[in-house]
Amino acid sequence: MERIVTITTCDNPFLAELIKQQLADNGIASMIVDQTITGVNGGYGPMPGYAVRVYEKDEAAARAIAEEAMGTR
């Protein structure tokens, strides 16, 4: 089974969705994991955000796309 890696964590779901769409436009499968709803931090801990994850084989290309998207916000 292929490993899945986190390429970035966004502070809002809209940016995460933008990155996911740009990845899809470039043929890269991805998923968003909402880390704000986990019980790890309890109800009062820091909000880690929305992790964008891809298959390890796509990591380098996906990071470049994510960095470009985050630079344009």
PDB file of N, CA, C and O in Angstrom:
ATOM      1  N   MET A   1       0.837  -1.172   0.000  1.00  0.00           N
ATOM      2  CA  MET A   1       0.000   0.000   0.000  1.00  0.00           C
ATOM      3  C   MET A   1       0.889   1.245   0.000  1.00  0.00           C
ATOM      4  O   MET A   1       1.899   1.301   0.678  1.00  0.00           O
ATOM      5  N   GLU A   2       0.484   2.217  -0.760  1.00  0.00           N
ATOM      6  CA  GLU A   2       1.259   3.437  -0.914  1.00  0.00           C
ATOM      7  C   GLU A   2       1.030   4.382   0.269  1.00  0.00           C
ATOM      8  O   GLU A   2      -0.082   4.530   0.756  1.00  0.00           O
ATOM      9  N   ARG A   3       2.120   5.017   0.701  1.00  0.00           N
ATOM     10  CA  ARG A   3       2.029   5.961   1.819  1.00  0.00           C
ATOM     11  C   ARG A   3       1.334   7.243   1.404  1.00  0.00           C
ATOM     12  O   ARG A   3       1.451   7.695   0.273  1.00  0.00           O
ATOM     13  N   ILE A   4       0.653   7.851   2.362  1.00  0.00           N
ATOM     14  CA  ILE A   4       0.011   9.150   2.174  1.00  0.00           C
ATOM     15  C   ILE A   4       0.746  10.144   3.052  1.00  0.00           C
ATOM     16  O   ILE A   4       1.038   9.864   4.214  1.00  0.00           O
ATOM     17  N   VAL A   5       1.054  11.319   2.489  1.00  0.00           N
ATOM     18  CA  VAL A   5       1.801  12.344   3.220  1.00  0.00           C
ATOM     19  C   VAL A   5       1.029  13.658   3.233  1.00  0.00           C
ATOM     20  O   VAL A   5       0.261  13.948   2.323  1.00  0.00           O
ATOM     21  N   THR A   6       1.260  14.445   4.260  1.00  0.00           N
ATOM     22  CA  THR A   6       0.672  15.776   4.350  1.00  0.00           C
ATOM     23  C   THR A   6       1.604  16.750   3.652  1.00  0.00           C
ATOM     24  O   THR A   6       2.787  16.822   3.978  1.00  0.00           O
ATOM     25  N   ILE A   7       1.068  17.501   2.688  1.00  0.00           N
ATOM     26  CA  ILE A   7       1.903  18.469   1.972  1.00  0.00           C
ATOM     27  C   ILE A   7       1.782  19.871   2.549  1.00  0.00           C
ATOM     28  O   ILE A   7       2.697  20.679   2.411  1.00  0.00           O
ATOM     29  N   THR A   8       0.661  20.167   3.183  1.00  0.00           N
ATOM     30  CA  THR A   8       0.480  21.469   3.824  1.00  0.00           C
ATOM     31  C   THR A   8      -0.701  21.404   4.768  1.00  0.00           C
ATOM     32  O   THR A   8      -1.544  20.514   4.658  1.00  0.00           O
ATOM     33  N   THR A   9      -0.749  22.346   5.682  1.00  0.00           N
ATOM     34  CA  THR A   9      -1.902  22.505   6.560  1.00  0.00           C
ATOM     35  C   THR A   9      -2.392  23.940   6.417  1.00  0.00           C
ATOM     36  O   THR A   9      -1.607  24.879   6.541  1.00  0.00           O
ATOM     37  N   CYS A  10      -3.663  24.086   6.126  1.00  0.00           N
ATOM     38  CA  CYS A  10      -4.263  25.409   5.887  1.00  0.00           C
ATOM     39  C   CYS A  10      -5.041  25.849   7.117  1.00  0.00           C
ATOM     40  O   CYS A  10      -5.574  25.023   7.847  1.00  0.00           O
ATOM     41  N   ASP A  11      -5.142  27.155   7.284  1.00  0.00           N
ATOM     42  CA  ASP A  11      -5.881  27.673   8.426  1.00  0.00           C
ATOM     43  C   ASP A  11      -7.369  27.827   8.155  1.00  0.00           C
ATOM     44  O   ASP A  11      -8.130  28.174   9.056  1.00  0.00           O
ATOM     45  N   ASN A  12      -7.792  27.582   6.911  1.00  0.00           N
ATOM     46  CA  ASN A  12      -9.220  27.641   6.609  1.00  0.00           C
ATOM     47  C   ASN A  12      -9.575  26.617   5.526  1.00  0.00           C
ATOM     48  O   ASN A  12      -8.722  26.257   4.715  1.00  0.00           O
ATOM     49  N   PRO A  13     -10.816  26.162   5.510  1.00  0.00           N
ATOM     50  CA  PRO A  13     -11.196  25.111   4.566  1.00  0.00           C
ATOM     51  C   PRO A  13     -11.242  25.580   3.117  1.00  0.00           C
ATOM     52  O   PRO A  13     -11.071  24.778   2.208  1.00  0.00           O
ATOM     53  N   PHE A  14     -11.429  26.862   2.890  1.00  0.00           N
ATOM     54  CA  PHE A  14     -11.523  27.362   1.522  1.00  0.00           C
ATOM     55  C   PHE A  14     -10.187  27.254   0.795  1.00  0.00           C
ATOM     56  O   PHE A  14     -10.127  26.859  -0.365  1.00  0.00           O
ATOM     57  N   LEU A  15      -9.102  27.597   1.487  1.00  0.00           N
ATOM     58  CA  LEU A  15      -7.776  27.473   0.887  1.00  0.00           C
ATOM     59  C   LEU A  15      -7.443  26.000   0.643  1.00  0.00           C
ATOM     60  O   LEU A  15      -6.896  25.647  -0.401  1.00  0.00           O
ATOM     61  N   ALA A  16      -7.796  25.141   1.580  1.00  0.00           N
ATOM     62  CA  ALA A  16      -7.558  23.707   1.407  1.00  0.00           C
ATOM     63  C   ALA A  16      -8.299  23.184   0.180  1.00  0.00           C
ATOM     64  O   ALA A  16      -7.745  22.416  -0.616  1.00  0.00           O
ATOM     65  N   GLU A  17      -9.538  23.618  -0.007  1.00  0.00           N
ATOM     66  CA  GLU A  17     -10.318  23.198  -1.180  1.00  0.00           C
ATOM     67  C   GLU A  17      -9.717  23.751  -2.476  1.00  0.00           C
ATOM     68  O   GLU A  17      -9.712  23.064  -3.502  1.00  0.00           O
ATOM     69  N   LEU A  18      -9.217  24.974  -2.440  1.00  0.00           N
ATOM     70  CA  LEU A  18      -8.562  25.559  -3.613  1.00  0.00           C
ATOM     71  C   LEU A  18      -7.351  24.726  -4.016  1.00  0.00           C
ATOM     72  O   LEU A  18      -7.174  24.399  -5.197  1.00  0.00           O
ATOM     73  N   ILE A  19      -6.539  24.364  -3.048  1.00  0.00           N
ATOM     74  CA  ILE A  19      -5.357  23.541  -3.327  1.00  0.00           C
ATOM     75  C   ILE A  19      -5.781  22.179  -3.855  1.00  0.00           C
ATOM     76  O   ILE A  19      -5.219  21.682  -4.838  1.00  0.00           O
ATOM     77  N   LYS A  20      -6.783  21.574  -3.237  1.00  0.00           N
ATOM     78  CA  LYS A  20      -7.265  20.261  -3.691  1.00  0.00           C
ATOM     79  C   LYS A  20      -7.729  20.328  -5.146  1.00  0.00           C
ATOM     80  O   LYS A  20      -7.444  19.437  -5.941  1.00  0.00           O
ATOM     81  N   GLN A  21      -8.447  21.395  -5.501  1.00  0.00           N
ATOM     82  CA  GLN A  21      -8.925  21.545  -6.881  1.00  0.00           C
ATOM     83  C   GLN A  21      -7.764  21.727  -7.853  1.00  0.00           C
ATOM     84  O   GLN A  21      -7.748  21.151  -8.938  1.00  0.00           O
ATOM     85  N   GLN A  22      -6.766  22.518  -7.465  1.00  0.00           N
ATOM     86  CA  GLN A  22      -5.607  22.709  -8.336  1.00  0.00           C
ATOM     87  C   GLN A  22      -4.819  21.420  -8.496  1.00  0.00           C
ATOM     88  O   GLN A  22      -4.288  21.138  -9.577  1.00  0.00           O
ATOM     89  N   LEU A  23      -4.738  20.631  -7.448  1.00  0.00           N
ATOM     90  CA  LEU A  23      -4.083  19.327  -7.550  1.00  0.00           C
ATOM     91  C   LEU A  23      -4.855  18.434  -8.527  1.00  0.00           C
ATOM     92  O   LEU A  23      -4.256  17.780  -9.386  1.00  0.00           O
ATOM     93  N   ALA A  24      -6.186  18.413  -8.397  1.00  0.00           N
ATOM     94  CA  ALA A  24      -7.017  17.604  -9.292  1.00  0.00           C
ATOM     95  C   ALA A  24      -6.854  18.054 -10.742  1.00  0.00           C
ATOM     96  O   ALA A  24      -6.790  17.221 -11.655  1.00  0.00           O
ATOM     97  N   ASP A  25      -6.768  19.366 -10.956  1.00  0.00           N
ATOM     98  CA  ASP A  25      -6.572  19.897 -12.313  1.00  0.00           C
ATOM     99  C   ASP A  25      -5.261  19.418 -12.919  1.00  0.00           C
ATOM    100  O   ASP A  25      -5.112  19.381 -14.136  1.00  0.00           O
ATOM    101  N   ASN A  26      -4.305  19.052 -12.052  1.00  0.00           N
ATOM    102  CA  ASN A  26      -3.010  18.559 -12.502  1.00  0.00           C
ATOM    103  C   ASN A  26      -2.890  17.039 -12.391  1.00  0.00           C
ATOM    104  O   ASN A  26      -1.790  16.488 -12.447  1.00  0.00           O
ATOM    105  N   GLY A  27      -4.024  16.369 -12.193  1.00  0.00           N
ATOM    106  CA  GLY A  27      -4.031  14.908 -12.169  1.00  0.00           C
ATOM    107  C   GLY A  27      -3.510  14.284 -10.892  1.00  0.00           C
ATOM    108  O   GLY A  27      -3.119  13.114 -10.884  1.00  0.00           O
ATOM    109  N   ILE A  28      -3.510  15.045  -9.796  1.00  0.00           N
ATOM    110  CA  ILE A  28      -3.011  14.524  -8.525  1.00  0.00           C
ATOM    111  C   ILE A  28      -4.184  14.315  -7.575  1.00  0.00           C
ATOM    112  O   ILE A  28      -4.922  15.249  -7.255  1.00  0.00           O
ATOM    113  N   ALA A  29      -4.348  13.068  -7.136  1.00  0.00           N
ATOM    114  CA  ALA A  29      -5.395  12.743  -6.173  1.00  0.00           C
ATOM    115  C   ALA A  29      -4.999  13.274  -4.798  1.00  0.00           C
ATOM    116  O   ALA A  29      -3.830  13.196  -4.404  1.00  0.00           O
ATOM    117  N   SER A  30      -5.973  13.842  -4.087  1.00  0.00           N
ATOM    118  CA  SER A  30      -5.682  14.370  -2.756  1.00  0.00           C
ATOM    119  C   SER A  30      -6.907  14.262  -1.875  1.00  0.00           C
ATOM    120  O   SER A  30      -8.010  13.963  -2.341  1.00  0.00           O
ATOM    121  N   MET A  31      -6.703  14.518  -0.591  1.00  0.00           N
ATOM    122  CA  MET A  31      -7.813  14.556   0.345  1.00  0.00           C
ATOM    123  C   MET A  31      -7.513  15.606   1.402  1.00  0.00           C
ATOM    124  O   MET A  31      -6.362  15.968   1.632  1.00  0.00           O
ATOM    125  N   ILE A  32      -8.578  16.086   2.026  1.00  0.00           N
ATOM    126  CA  ILE A  32      -8.450  17.069   3.090  1.00  0.00           C
ATOM    127  C   ILE A  32      -8.881  16.395   4.386  1.00  0.00           C
ATOM    128  O   ILE A  32      -9.934  15.759   4.445  1.00  0.00           O
ATOM    129  N   VAL A  33      -8.067  16.554   5.413  1.00  0.00           N
ATOM    130  CA  VAL A  33      -8.395  16.008   6.723  1.00  0.00           C
ATOM    131  C   VAL A  33      -8.612  17.191   7.664  1.00  0.00           C
ATOM    132  O   VAL A  33      -7.707  17.997   7.884  1.00  0.00           O
ATOM    133  N   ASP A  34      -9.833  17.303   8.169  1.00  0.00           N
ATOM    134  CA  ASP A  34     -10.187  18.383   9.087  1.00  0.00           C
ATOM    135  C   ASP A  34      -9.647  18.023  10.460  1.00  0.00           C
ATOM    136  O   ASP A  34     -10.225  17.202  11.165  1.00  0.00           O
ATOM    137  N   GLN A  35      -8.538  18.628  10.836  1.00  0.00           N
ATOM    138  CA  GLN A  35      -7.914  18.314  12.113  1.00  0.00           C
ATOM    139  C   GLN A  35      -8.483  19.134  13.260  1.00  0.00           C
ATOM    140  O   GLN A  35      -8.052  18.988  14.392  1.00  0.00           O
ATOM    141  N   THR A  36      -9.451  19.978  12.979  1.00  0.00           N
ATOM    142  CA  THR A  36     -10.036  20.792  14.044  1.00  0.00           C
ATOM    143  C   THR A  36     -11.094  20.030  14.822  1.00  0.00           C
ATOM    144  O   THR A  36     -11.508  20.477  15.882  1.00  0.00           O
ATOM    145  N   ILE A  37     -11.531  18.879  14.309  1.00  0.00           N
ATOM    146  CA  ILE A  37     -12.592  18.139  14.993  1.00  0.00           C
ATOM    147  C   ILE A  37     -12.082  16.939  15.777  1.00  0.00           C
ATOM    148  O   ILE A  37     -12.864  16.193  16.337  1.00  0.00           O
ATOM    149  N   THR A  38     -10.773  16.751  15.834  1.00  0.00           N
ATOM    150  CA  THR A  38     -10.235  15.625  16.591  1.00  0.00           C
ATOM    151  C   THR A  38     -10.299  15.931  18.082  1.00  0.00           C
ATOM    152  O   THR A  38     -10.271  17.088  18.502  1.00  0.00           O
ATOM    153  N   GLY A  39     -10.357  14.920  18.871  1.00  0.00           N
ATOM    154  CA  GLY A  39     -10.384  15.093  20.310  1.00  0.00           C
ATOM    155  C   GLY A  39      -9.011  15.211  20.928  1.00  0.00           C
ATOM    156  O   GLY A  39      -8.883  15.345  22.136  1.00  0.00           O
ATOM    157  N   VAL A  40      -7.966  15.160  20.117  1.00  0.00           N
ATOM    158  CA  VAL A  40      -6.594  15.176  20.628  1.00  0.00           C
ATOM    159  C   VAL A  40      -6.319  16.430  21.446  1.00  0.00           C
ATOM    160  O   VAL A  40      -5.701  16.375  22.495  1.00  0.00           O
ATOM    161  N   ASN A  41      -6.772  17.569  20.965  1.00  0.00           N
ATOM    162  CA  ASN A  41      -6.485  18.828  21.650  1.00  0.00           C
ATOM    163  C   ASN A  41      -7.547  19.208  22.668  1.00  0.00           C
ATOM    164  O   ASN A  41      -7.451  20.247  23.291  1.00  0.00           O
ATOM    165  N   GLY A  42      -8.541  18.376  22.819  1.00  0.00           N
ATOM    166  CA  GLY A  42      -9.629  18.736  23.714  1.00  0.00           C
ATOM    167  C   GLY A  42     -10.425  19.888  23.125  1.00  0.00           C
ATOM    168  O   GLY A  42     -10.259  20.257  21.974  1.00  0.00           O
ATOM    169  N   GLY A  43     -11.264  20.479  23.895  1.00  0.00           N
ATOM    170  CA  GLY A  43     -12.086  21.563  23.394  1.00  0.00           C
ATOM    171  C   GLY A  43     -11.387  22.908  23.409  1.00  0.00           C
ATOM    172  O   GLY A  43     -11.895  23.876  22.877  1.00  0.00           O
ATOM    173  N   TYR A  44     -10.219  22.991  24.033  1.00  0.00           N
ATOM    174  CA  TYR A  44      -9.601  24.300  24.235  1.00  0.00           C
ATOM    175  C   TYR A  44      -8.195  24.416  23.668  1.00  0.00           C
ATOM    176  O   TYR A  44      -7.551  25.437  23.835  1.00  0.00           O
ATOM    177  N   GLY A  45      -7.717  23.381  23.006  1.00  0.00           N
ATOM    178  CA  GLY A  45      -6.355  23.396  22.468  1.00  0.00           C
ATOM    179  C   GLY A  45      -6.265  24.193  21.185  1.00  0.00           C
ATOM    180  O   GLY A  45      -7.251  24.728  20.681  1.00  0.00           O
ATOM    181  N   PRO A  46      -5.054  24.299  20.618  1.00  0.00           N
ATOM    182  CA  PRO A  46      -4.879  25.024  19.370  1.00  0.00           C
ATOM    183  C   PRO A  46      -5.587  24.320  18.220  1.00  0.00           C
ATOM    184  O   PRO A  46      -5.741  23.104  18.220  1.00  0.00           O
ATOM    185  N   MET A  47      -6.027  25.084  17.250  1.00  0.00           N
ATOM    186  CA  MET A  47      -6.699  24.522  16.082  1.00  0.00           C
ATOM    187  C   MET A  47      -5.652  24.227  15.012  1.00  0.00           C
ATOM    188  O   MET A  47      -5.102  25.157  14.425  1.00  0.00           O
ATOM    189  N   PRO A  48      -5.334  22.967  14.791  1.00  0.00           N
ATOM    190  CA  PRO A  48      -4.270  22.636  13.839  1.00  0.00           C
ATOM    191  C   PRO A  48      -4.606  22.949  12.385  1.00  0.00           C
ATOM    192  O   PRO A  48      -3.722  23.171  11.601  1.00  0.00           O
ATOM    193  N   GLY A  49      -5.848  22.949  11.998  1.00  0.00           N
ATOM    194  CA  GLY A  49      -6.210  23.317  10.635  1.00  0.00           C
ATOM    195  C   GLY A  49      -6.660  22.163   9.768  1.00  0.00           C
ATOM    196  O   GLY A  49      -7.097  21.126  10.256  1.00  0.00           O
ATOM    197  N   TYR A  50      -6.526  22.372   8.459  1.00  0.00           N
ATOM    198  CA  TYR A  50      -7.006  21.440   7.446  1.00  0.00           C
ATOM    199  C   TYR A  50      -5.805  20.908   6.675  1.00  0.00           C
ATOM    200  O   TYR A  50      -5.182  21.646   5.915  1.00  0.00           O
ATOM    201  N   ALA A  51      -5.490  19.641   6.882  1.00  0.00           N
ATOM    202  CA  ALA A  51      -4.326  19.026   6.248  1.00  0.00           C
ATOM    203  C   ALA A  51      -4.686  18.556   4.843  1.00  0.00           C
ATOM    204  O   ALA A  51      -5.705  17.895   4.647  1.00  0.00           O
ATOM    205  N   VAL A  52      -3.846  18.909   3.869  1.00  0.00           N
ATOM    206  CA  VAL A  52      -4.009  18.426   2.496  1.00  0.00           C
ATOM    207  C   VAL A  52      -3.016  17.287   2.324  1.00  0.00           C
ATOM    208  O   VAL A  52      -1.808  17.467   2.521  1.00  0.00           O
ATOM    209  N   ARG A  53      -3.518  16.125   1.944  1.00  0.00           N
ATOM    210  CA  ARG A  53      -2.681  14.925   1.842  1.00  0.00           C
ATOM    211  C   ARG A  53      -2.741  14.337   0.439  1.00  0.00           C
ATOM    212  O   ARG A  53      -3.777  14.383  -0.215  1.00  0.00           O
ATOM    213  N   VAL A  54      -1.590  13.775   0.025  1.00  0.00           N
ATOM    214  CA  VAL A  54      -1.460  13.154  -1.296  1.00  0.00           C
ATOM    215  C   VAL A  54      -0.665  11.866  -1.156  1.00  0.00           C
ATOM    216  O   VAL A  54      -0.050  11.608  -0.125  1.00  0.00           O
ATOM    217  N   TYR A  55      -0.659  11.080  -2.220  1.00  0.00           N
ATOM    218  CA  TYR A  55       0.205   9.903  -2.248  1.00  0.00           C
ATOM    219  C   TYR A  55       1.658  10.362  -2.306  1.00  0.00           C
ATOM    220  O   TYR A  55       1.981  11.367  -2.939  1.00  0.00           O
ATOM    221  N   GLU A  56       2.515   9.604  -1.664  1.00  0.00           N
ATOM    222  CA  GLU A  56       3.929   9.960  -1.565  1.00  0.00           C
ATOM    223  C   GLU A  56       4.580  10.167  -2.936  1.00  0.00           C
ATOM    224  O   GLU A  56       5.408  11.055  -3.101  1.00  0.00           O
ATOM    225  N   LYS A  57       4.160   9.397  -3.938  1.00  0.00           N
ATOM    226  CA  LYS A  57       4.756   9.521  -5.271  1.00  0.00           C
ATOM    227  C   LYS A  57       4.502  10.893  -5.894  1.00  0.00           C
ATOM    228  O   LYS A  57       5.237  11.337  -6.758  1.00  0.00           O
ATOM    229  N   ASP A  58       3.447  11.580  -5.452  1.00  0.00           N
ATOM    230  CA  ASP A  58       3.079  12.893  -5.986  1.00  0.00           C
ATOM    231  C   ASP A  58       3.542  14.051  -5.103  1.00  0.00           C
ATOM    232  O   ASP A  58       3.237  15.205  -5.389  1.00  0.00           O
ATOM    233  N   GLU A  59       4.269  13.760  -4.050  1.00  0.00           N
ATOM    234  CA  GLU A  59       4.580  14.771  -3.042  1.00  0.00           C
ATOM    235  C   GLU A  59       5.300  16.001  -3.601  1.00  0.00           C
ATOM    236  O   GLU A  59       4.881  17.136  -3.332  1.00  0.00           O
ATOM    237  N   ALA A  60       6.350  15.822  -4.361  1.00  0.00           N
ATOM    238  CA  ALA A  60       7.124  16.970  -4.850  1.00  0.00           C
ATOM    239  C   ALA A  60       6.283  17.896  -5.725  1.00  0.00           C
ATOM    240  O   ALA A  60       6.270  19.122  -5.524  1.00  0.00           O
ATOM    241  N   ALA A  61       5.570  17.327  -6.684  1.00  0.00           N
ATOM    242  CA  ALA A  61       4.734  18.144  -7.566  1.00  0.00           C
ATOM    243  C   ALA A  61       3.604  18.806  -6.784  1.00  0.00           C
ATOM    244  O   ALA A  61       3.287  19.983  -7.012  1.00  0.00           O
ATOM    245  N   ALA A  62       3.024  18.084  -5.852  1.00  0.00           N
ATOM    246  CA  ALA A  62       1.914  18.618  -5.067  1.00  0.00           C
ATOM    247  C   ALA A  62       2.366  19.766  -4.175  1.00  0.00           C
ATOM    248  O   ALA A  62       1.664  20.773  -4.043  1.00  0.00           O
ATOM    249  N   ARG A  63       3.550  19.646  -3.578  1.00  0.00           N
ATOM    250  CA  ARG A  63       4.071  20.740  -2.741  1.00  0.00           C
ATOM    251  C   ARG A  63       4.275  22.008  -3.570  1.00  0.00           C
ATOM    252  O   ARG A  63       3.978  23.104  -3.108  1.00  0.00           O
ATOM    253  N   ALA A  64       4.776  21.859  -4.776  1.00  0.00           N
ATOM    254  CA  ALA A  64       4.987  23.021  -5.644  1.00  0.00           C
ATOM    255  C   ALA A  64       3.656  23.700  -5.970  1.00  0.00           C
ATOM    256  O   ALA A  64       3.553  24.937  -5.931  1.00  0.00           O
ATOM    257  N   ILE A  65       2.642  22.922  -6.269  1.00  0.00           N
ATOM    258  CA  ILE A  65       1.317  23.467  -6.573  1.00  0.00           C
ATOM    259  C   ILE A  65       0.732  24.156  -5.338  1.00  0.00           C
ATOM    260  O   ILE A  65       0.186  25.255  -5.426  1.00  0.00           O
ATOM    261  N   ALA A  66       0.861  23.528  -4.179  1.00  0.00           N
ATOM    262  CA  ALA A  66       0.324  24.101  -2.937  1.00  0.00           C
ATOM    263  C   ALA A  66       1.036  25.408  -2.579  1.00  0.00           C
ATOM    264  O   ALA A  66       0.391  26.381  -2.188  1.00  0.00           O
ATOM    265  N   GLU A  67       2.348  25.435  -2.731  1.00  0.00           N
ATOM    266  CA  GLU A  67       3.102  26.660  -2.426  1.00  0.00           C
ATOM    267  C   GLU A  67       2.681  27.804  -3.329  1.00  0.00           C
ATOM    268  O   GLU A  67       2.546  28.940  -2.886  1.00  0.00           O
ATOM    269  N   GLU A  68       2.465  27.496  -4.602  1.00  0.00           N
ATOM    270  CA  GLU A  68       2.014  28.527  -5.521  1.00  0.00           C
ATOM    271  C   GLU A  68       0.630  29.036  -5.130  1.00  0.00           C
ATOM    272  O   GLU A  68       0.371  30.239  -5.126  1.00  0.00           O
ATOM    273  N   ALA A  69      -0.266  28.136  -4.787  1.00  0.00           N
ATOM    274  CA  ALA A  69      -1.629  28.523  -4.398  1.00  0.00           C
ATOM    275  C   ALA A  69      -1.609  29.362  -3.123  1.00  0.00           C
ATOM    276  O   ALA A  69      -2.344  30.346  -3.014  1.00  0.00           O
ATOM    277  N   MET A  70      -0.781  28.995  -2.184  1.00  0.00           N
ATOM    278  CA  MET A  70      -0.733  29.730  -0.918  1.00  0.00           C
ATOM    279  C   MET A  70      -0.065  31.089  -1.076  1.00  0.00           C
ATOM    280  O   MET A  70      -0.374  32.026  -0.346  1.00  0.00           O
ATOM    281  N   GLY A  71       0.803  31.215  -2.068  1.00  0.00           N
ATOM    282  CA  GLY A  71       1.462  32.477  -2.323  1.00  0.00           C
ATOM    283  C   GLY A  71       0.566  33.495  -2.995  1.00  0.00           C
ATOM    284  O   GLY A  71       0.838  34.692  -2.967  1.00  0.00           O
ATOM    285  N   THR A  72      -0.527  33.031  -3.575  1.00  0.00           N
ATOM    286  CA  THR A  72      -1.415  33.925  -4.310  1.00  0.00           C
ATOM    287  C   THR A  72      -2.620  34.363  -3.496  1.00  0.00           C
ATOM    288  O   THR A  72      -3.481  35.048  -4.007  1.00  0.00           O
ATOM    289  N   ARG A  73      -2.673  33.997  -2.226  1.00  0.00           N
ATOM    290  CA  ARG A  73      -3.857  34.370  -1.437  1.00  0.00           C
ATOM    291  C   ARG A  73      -3.731  35.723  -0.801  1.00  0.00           C
ATOM    292  O   ARG A  73      -2.750  36.332  -0.694  1.00  0.00           O
TER     293      ARG A  73
END
